[in-house]
mmCIF file of C-alpha atoms and ligand atoms in Angstrom:
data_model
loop_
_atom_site.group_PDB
_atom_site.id
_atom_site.type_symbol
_atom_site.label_atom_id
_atom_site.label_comp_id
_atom_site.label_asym_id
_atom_site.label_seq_id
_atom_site.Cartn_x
_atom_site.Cartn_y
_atom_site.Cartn_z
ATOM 1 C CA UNK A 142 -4.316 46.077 13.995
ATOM 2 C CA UNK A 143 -3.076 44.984 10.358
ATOM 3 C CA UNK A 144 -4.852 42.464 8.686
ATOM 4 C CA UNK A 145 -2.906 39.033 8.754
ATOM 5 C CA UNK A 146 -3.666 35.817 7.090
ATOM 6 C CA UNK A 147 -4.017 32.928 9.472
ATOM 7 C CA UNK A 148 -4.939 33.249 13.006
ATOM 8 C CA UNK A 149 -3.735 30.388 15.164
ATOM 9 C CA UNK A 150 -5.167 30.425 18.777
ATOM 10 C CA UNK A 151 -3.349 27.665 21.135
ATOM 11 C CA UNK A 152 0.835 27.689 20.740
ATOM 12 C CA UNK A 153 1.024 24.513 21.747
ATOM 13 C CA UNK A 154 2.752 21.401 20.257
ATOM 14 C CA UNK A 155 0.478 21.412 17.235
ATOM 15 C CA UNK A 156 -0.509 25.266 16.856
ATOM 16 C CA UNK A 157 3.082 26.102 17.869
ATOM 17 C CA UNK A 158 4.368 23.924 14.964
ATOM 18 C CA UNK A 159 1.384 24.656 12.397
ATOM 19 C CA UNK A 160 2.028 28.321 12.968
ATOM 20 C CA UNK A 161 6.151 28.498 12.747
ATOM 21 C CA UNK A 162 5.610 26.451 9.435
ATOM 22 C CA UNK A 163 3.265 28.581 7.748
ATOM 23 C CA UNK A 164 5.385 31.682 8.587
ATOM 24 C CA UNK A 165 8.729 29.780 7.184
ATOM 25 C CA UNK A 166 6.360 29.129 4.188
ATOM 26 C CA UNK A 167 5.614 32.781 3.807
ATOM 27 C CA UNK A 168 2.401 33.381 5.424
ATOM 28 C CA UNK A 169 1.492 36.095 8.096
ATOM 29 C CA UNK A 170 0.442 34.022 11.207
ATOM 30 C CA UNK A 171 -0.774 36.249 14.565
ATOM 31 C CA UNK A 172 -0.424 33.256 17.203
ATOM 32 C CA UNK A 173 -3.053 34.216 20.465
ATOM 33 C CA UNK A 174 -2.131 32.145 23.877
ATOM 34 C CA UNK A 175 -3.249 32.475 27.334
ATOM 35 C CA UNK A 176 0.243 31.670 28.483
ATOM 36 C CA UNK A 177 2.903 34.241 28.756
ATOM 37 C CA UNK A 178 5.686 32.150 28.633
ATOM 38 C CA UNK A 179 4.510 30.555 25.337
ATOM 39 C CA UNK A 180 3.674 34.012 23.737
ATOM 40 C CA UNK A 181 7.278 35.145 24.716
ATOM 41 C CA UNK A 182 9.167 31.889 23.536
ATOM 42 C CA UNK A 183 6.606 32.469 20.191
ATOM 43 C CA UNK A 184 7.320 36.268 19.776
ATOM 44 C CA UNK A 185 10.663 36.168 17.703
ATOM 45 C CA UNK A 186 9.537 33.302 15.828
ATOM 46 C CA UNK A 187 5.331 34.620 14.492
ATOM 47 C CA UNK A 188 4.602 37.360 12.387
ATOM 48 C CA UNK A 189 2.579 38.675 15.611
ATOM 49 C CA UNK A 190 1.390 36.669 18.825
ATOM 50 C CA UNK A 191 -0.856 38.355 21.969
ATOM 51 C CA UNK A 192 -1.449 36.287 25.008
ATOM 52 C CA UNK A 193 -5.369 36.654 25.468
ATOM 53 C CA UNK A 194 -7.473 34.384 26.639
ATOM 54 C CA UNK A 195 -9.905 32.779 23.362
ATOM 55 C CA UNK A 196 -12.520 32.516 25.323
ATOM 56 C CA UNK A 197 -13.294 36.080 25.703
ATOM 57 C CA UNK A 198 -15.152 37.237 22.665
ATOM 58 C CA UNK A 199 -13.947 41.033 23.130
ATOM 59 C CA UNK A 200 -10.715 40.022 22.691
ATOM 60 C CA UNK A 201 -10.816 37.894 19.543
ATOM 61 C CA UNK A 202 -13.041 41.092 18.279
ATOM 62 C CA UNK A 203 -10.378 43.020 19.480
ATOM 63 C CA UNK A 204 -7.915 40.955 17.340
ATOM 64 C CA UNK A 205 -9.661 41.691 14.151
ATOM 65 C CA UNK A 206 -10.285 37.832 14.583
ATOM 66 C CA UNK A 207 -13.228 37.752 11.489
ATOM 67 C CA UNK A 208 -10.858 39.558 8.921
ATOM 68 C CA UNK A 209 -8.522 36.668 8.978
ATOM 69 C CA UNK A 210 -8.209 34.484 6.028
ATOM 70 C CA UNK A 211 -8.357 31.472 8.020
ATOM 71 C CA UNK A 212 -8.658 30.640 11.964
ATOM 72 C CA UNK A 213 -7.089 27.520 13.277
ATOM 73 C CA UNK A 214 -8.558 26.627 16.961
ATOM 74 C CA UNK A 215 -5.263 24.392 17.912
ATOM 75 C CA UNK A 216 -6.460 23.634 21.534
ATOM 76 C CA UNK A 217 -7.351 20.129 22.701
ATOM 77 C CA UNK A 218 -7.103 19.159 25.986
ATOM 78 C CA UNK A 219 -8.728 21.669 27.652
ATOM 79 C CA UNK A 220 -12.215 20.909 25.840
ATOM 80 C CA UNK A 221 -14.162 23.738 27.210
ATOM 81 C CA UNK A 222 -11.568 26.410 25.890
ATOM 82 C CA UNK A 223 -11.707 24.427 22.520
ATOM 83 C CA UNK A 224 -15.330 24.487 22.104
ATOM 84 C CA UNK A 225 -16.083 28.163 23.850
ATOM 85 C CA UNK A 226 -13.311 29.791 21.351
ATOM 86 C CA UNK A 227 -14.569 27.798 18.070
ATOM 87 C CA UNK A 228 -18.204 29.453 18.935
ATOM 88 C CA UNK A 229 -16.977 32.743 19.431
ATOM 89 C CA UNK A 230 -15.425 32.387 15.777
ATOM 90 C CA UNK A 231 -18.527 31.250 14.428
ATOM 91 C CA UNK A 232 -20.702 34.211 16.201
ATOM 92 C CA UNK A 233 -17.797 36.574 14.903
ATOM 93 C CA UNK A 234 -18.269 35.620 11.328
ATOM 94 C CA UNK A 235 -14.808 34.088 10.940
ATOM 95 C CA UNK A 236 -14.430 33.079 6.988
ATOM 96 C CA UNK A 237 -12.592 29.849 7.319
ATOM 97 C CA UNK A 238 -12.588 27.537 10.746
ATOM 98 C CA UNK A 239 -10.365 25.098 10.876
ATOM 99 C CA UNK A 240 -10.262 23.152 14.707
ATOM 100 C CA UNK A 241 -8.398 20.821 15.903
ATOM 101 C CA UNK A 242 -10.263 17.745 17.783
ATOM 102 C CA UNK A 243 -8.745 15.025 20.294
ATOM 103 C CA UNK A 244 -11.889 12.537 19.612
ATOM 104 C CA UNK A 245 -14.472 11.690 17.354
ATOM 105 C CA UNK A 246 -17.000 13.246 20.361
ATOM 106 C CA UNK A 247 -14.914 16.363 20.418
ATOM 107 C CA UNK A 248 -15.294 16.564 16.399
ATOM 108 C CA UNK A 249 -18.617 16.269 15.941
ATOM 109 C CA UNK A 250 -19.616 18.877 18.586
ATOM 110 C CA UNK A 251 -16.563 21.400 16.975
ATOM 111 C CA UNK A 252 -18.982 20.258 13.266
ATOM 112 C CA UNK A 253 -22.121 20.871 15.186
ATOM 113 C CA UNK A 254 -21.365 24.537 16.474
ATOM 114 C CA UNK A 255 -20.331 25.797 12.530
ATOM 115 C CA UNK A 256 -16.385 25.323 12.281
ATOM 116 C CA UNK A 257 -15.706 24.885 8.561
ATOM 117 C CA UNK A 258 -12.939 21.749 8.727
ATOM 118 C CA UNK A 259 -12.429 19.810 11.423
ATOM 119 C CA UNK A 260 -8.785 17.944 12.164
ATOM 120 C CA UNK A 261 -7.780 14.715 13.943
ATOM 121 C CA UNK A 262 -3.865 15.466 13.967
ATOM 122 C CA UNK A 263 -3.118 12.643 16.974
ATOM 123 C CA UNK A 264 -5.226 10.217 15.056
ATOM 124 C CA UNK A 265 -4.026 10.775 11.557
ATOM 125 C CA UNK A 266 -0.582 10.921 12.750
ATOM 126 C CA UNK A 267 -0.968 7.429 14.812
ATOM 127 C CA UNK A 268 -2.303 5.602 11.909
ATOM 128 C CA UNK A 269 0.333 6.947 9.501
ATOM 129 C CA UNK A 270 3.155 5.975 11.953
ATOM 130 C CA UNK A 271 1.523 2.774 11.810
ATOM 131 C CA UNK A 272 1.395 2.370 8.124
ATOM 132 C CA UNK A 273 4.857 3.351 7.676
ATOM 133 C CA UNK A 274 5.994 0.805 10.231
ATOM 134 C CA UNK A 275 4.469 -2.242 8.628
ATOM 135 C CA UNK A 276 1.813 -2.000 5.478
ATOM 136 C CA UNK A 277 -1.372 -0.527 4.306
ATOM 137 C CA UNK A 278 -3.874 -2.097 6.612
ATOM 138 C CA UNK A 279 -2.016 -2.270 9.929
ATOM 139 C CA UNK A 280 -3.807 -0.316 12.732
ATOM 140 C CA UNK A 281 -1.161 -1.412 15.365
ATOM 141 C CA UNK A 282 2.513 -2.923 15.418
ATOM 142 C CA UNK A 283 4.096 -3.598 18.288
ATOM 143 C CA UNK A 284 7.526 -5.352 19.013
ATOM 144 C CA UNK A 285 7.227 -7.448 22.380
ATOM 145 C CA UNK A 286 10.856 -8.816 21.728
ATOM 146 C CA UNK A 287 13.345 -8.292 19.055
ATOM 147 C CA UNK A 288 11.873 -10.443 16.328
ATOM 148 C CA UNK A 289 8.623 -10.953 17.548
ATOM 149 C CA UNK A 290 5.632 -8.612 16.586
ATOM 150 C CA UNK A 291 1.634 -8.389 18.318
ATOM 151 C CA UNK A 292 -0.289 -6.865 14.928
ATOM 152 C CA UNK A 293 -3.435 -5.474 14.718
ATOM 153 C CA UNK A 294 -4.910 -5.743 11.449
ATOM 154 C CA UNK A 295 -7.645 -6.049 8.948
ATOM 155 C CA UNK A 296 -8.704 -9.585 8.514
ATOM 156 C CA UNK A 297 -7.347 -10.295 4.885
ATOM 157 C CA UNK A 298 -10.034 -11.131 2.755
ATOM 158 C CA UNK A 299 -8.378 -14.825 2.024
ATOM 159 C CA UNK A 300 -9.654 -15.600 5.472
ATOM 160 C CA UNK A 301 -13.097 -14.197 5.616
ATOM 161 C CA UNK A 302 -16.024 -16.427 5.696
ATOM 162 C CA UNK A 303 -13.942 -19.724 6.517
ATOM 163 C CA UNK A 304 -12.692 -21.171 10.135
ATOM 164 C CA UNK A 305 -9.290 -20.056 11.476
ATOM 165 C CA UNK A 306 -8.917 -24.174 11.457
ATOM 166 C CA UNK A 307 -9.657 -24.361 7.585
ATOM 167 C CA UNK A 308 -7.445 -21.763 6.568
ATOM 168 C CA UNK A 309 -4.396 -23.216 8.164
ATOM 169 C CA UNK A 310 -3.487 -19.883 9.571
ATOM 170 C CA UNK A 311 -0.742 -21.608 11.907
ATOM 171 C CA UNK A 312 0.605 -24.087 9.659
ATOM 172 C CA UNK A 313 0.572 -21.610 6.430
ATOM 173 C CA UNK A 314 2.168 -18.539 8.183
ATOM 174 C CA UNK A 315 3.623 -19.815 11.225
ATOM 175 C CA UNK A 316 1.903 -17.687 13.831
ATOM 176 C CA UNK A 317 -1.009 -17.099 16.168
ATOM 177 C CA UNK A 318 -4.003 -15.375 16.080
ATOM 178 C CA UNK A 319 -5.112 -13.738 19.243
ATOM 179 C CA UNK A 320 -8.071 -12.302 18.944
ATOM 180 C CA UNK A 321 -10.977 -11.181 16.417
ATOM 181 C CA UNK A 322 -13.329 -8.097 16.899
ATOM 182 C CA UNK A 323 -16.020 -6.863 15.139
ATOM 183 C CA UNK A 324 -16.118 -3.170 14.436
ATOM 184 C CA UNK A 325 -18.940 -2.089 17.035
ATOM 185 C CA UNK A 326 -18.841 -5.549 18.838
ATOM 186 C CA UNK A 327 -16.492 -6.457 21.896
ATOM 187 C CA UNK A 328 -13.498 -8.464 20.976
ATOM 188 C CA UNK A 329 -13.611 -12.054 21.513
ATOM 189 C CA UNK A 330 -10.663 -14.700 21.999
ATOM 190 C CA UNK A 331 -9.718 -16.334 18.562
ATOM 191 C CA UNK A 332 -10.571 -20.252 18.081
ATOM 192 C CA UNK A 333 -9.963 -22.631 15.711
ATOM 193 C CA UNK A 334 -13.768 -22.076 14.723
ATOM 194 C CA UNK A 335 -13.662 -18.560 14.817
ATOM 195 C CA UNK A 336 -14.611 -17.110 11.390
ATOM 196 C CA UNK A 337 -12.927 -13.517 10.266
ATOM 197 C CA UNK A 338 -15.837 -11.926 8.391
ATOM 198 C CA UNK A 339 -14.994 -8.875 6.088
ATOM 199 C CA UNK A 340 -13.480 -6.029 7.984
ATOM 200 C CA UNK A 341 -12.812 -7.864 11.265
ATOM 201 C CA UNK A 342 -9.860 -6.616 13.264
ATOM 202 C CA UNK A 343 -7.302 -9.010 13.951
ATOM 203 C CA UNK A 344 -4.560 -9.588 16.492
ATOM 204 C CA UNK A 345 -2.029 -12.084 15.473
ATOM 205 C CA UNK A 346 1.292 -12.803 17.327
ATOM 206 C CA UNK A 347 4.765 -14.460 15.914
ATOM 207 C CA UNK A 348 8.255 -14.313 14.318
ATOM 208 C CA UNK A 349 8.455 -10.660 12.543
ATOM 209 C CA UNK A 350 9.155 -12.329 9.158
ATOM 210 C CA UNK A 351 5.753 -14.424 9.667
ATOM 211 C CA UNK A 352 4.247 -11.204 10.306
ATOM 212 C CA UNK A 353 4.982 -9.463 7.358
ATOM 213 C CA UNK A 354 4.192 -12.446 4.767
ATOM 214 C CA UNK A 355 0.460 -12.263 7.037
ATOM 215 C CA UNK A 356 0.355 -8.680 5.897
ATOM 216 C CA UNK A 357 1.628 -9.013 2.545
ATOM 217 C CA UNK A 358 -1.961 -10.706 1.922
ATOM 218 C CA UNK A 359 -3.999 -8.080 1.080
ATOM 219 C CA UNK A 360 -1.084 -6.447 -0.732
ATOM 220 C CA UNK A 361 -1.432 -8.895 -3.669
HETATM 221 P P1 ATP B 117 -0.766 20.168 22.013
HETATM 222 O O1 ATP B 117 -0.864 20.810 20.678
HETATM 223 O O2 ATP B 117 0.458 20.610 22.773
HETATM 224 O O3 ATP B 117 -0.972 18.685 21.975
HETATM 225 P P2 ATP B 117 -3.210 20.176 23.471
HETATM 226 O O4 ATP B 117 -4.029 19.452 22.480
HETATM 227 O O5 ATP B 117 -2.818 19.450 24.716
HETATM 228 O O6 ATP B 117 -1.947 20.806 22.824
HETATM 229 P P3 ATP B 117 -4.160 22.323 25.085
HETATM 230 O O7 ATP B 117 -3.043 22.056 26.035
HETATM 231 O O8 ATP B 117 -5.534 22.176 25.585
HETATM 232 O O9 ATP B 117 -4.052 21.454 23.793
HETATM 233 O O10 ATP B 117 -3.983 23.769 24.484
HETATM 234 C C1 ATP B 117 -2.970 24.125 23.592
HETATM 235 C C2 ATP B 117 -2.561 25.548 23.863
HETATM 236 O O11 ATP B 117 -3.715 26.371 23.874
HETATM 237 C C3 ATP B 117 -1.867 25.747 25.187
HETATM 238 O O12 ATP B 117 -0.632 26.417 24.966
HETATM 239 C C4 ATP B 117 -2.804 26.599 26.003
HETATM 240 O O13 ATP B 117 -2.117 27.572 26.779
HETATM 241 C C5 ATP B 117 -3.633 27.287 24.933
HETATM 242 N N1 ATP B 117 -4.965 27.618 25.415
HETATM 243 C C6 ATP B 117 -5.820 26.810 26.068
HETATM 244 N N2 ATP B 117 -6.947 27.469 26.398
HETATM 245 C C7 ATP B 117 -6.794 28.733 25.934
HETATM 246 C C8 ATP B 117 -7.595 29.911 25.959
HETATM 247 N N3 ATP B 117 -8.807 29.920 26.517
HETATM 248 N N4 ATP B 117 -7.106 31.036 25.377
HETATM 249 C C9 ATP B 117 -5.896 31.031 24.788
HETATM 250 N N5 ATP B 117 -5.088 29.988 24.754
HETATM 251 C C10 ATP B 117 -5.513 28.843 25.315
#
């Protein structure tokens, strides 16, 4: 088999788009997938693809799977498939792991058993969807009318250390905070006592325009 430069193992969603990219960019990309269907629909578009299952260390041998340049593990779902193939890369002597993990679990174990870079692409690509939508520190944005917003967000350090009561939140920006958590600690109802301490997570509610002036805060 002739040497190629990235071996990408799972077509789906994320492999399937990870590996048609790298080909448009240039690259030599042999995709590997259990299912047929996928390795058909792939075929045209790869430099090579085999349906095999990852699992089975003969085949990856088979594949030449240590000569690669770089080995992507794109499955996530199916945990036991992700885990089982990123070993079998490691015991191969694969040069440059890269895996893709659905959970912070699931990443540390993929760490743990010797793959070289670990990915979050859900979680990156939730937070940056996020960003975009509303500002640097939002976690979460969601509309629950047209012109009124939920937000979850880092407790702007003009708040910290003082009562929700003291800082006027509701008569300075017009809305209502729902809730306060803690990093680590369970989330508790907001008060007028409750005091935001530095890195808090907060939930405020209210007019869209409010909203944005709340998150334009820590901007300045
Ligand atoms: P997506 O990228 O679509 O979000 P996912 O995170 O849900 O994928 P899975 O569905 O677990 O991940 O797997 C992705 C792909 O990997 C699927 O196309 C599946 O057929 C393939 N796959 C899973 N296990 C194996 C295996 N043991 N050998 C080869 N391919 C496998």
């Amino acid at each position: 088999m002739a040497r190629h430069e990235f071996l990408v193992i799972g077509l789906g969603r994320f492999g399937g788009a990870l590996a048609e990219d790298l080909v448009q960019h240039g690259h030599d990309v042999l995709g590997v997938d259990a299912d047929g269907k996928l390795v058909q629909e792939y075929a045209p578009r790869l430099t090579h693809v085999v349906e095999a299952d990852s699992t089975d260390r003969e085949a990856l041998e088979q594949l030449g799977a240590r000569d690669f340049g770089t080995a992507v593990v794109a499955i996530g779902t199916d945990l036991e498939a992700s885990i089982l193939t990123t070993s079998v890369l490691v015991d191969l002597g694969a040069r440059n792991i890269v895996a893709k993990a659905i959970s912070e679990p699931h990443g540390r174990i993929l760490d743990r058993i010797g793959a070289h870079r670990v990915v979050f692409p859900e979680r990156d690509m939730g937070v940056r969807v996020a960003r975009r939508l509303a500002g640097r520190d939002v976690i979460d944005y969601m509309e629950l009318d047209p012109g009124f917003v939920l937000l979850e967000t880092i407790a702007p350090p003009e708040l910290v250390g003082k009562s929700l009561a003291d800082a006027e939140v509701r008569r300075r920006f017009g809305l209502t905070v729902v809730s306060i958590k803690t990093p680590g600690e369970p989330a508790t109802y907001a008060t007028p006592e409750t005091v935001p301490r530095e890195g808090d997570i907060m939930v405020v509610a209210g007019e869209t325009s409010a909203v944005e002036r709340f998150v334009r805060l820590r901007e300045r």
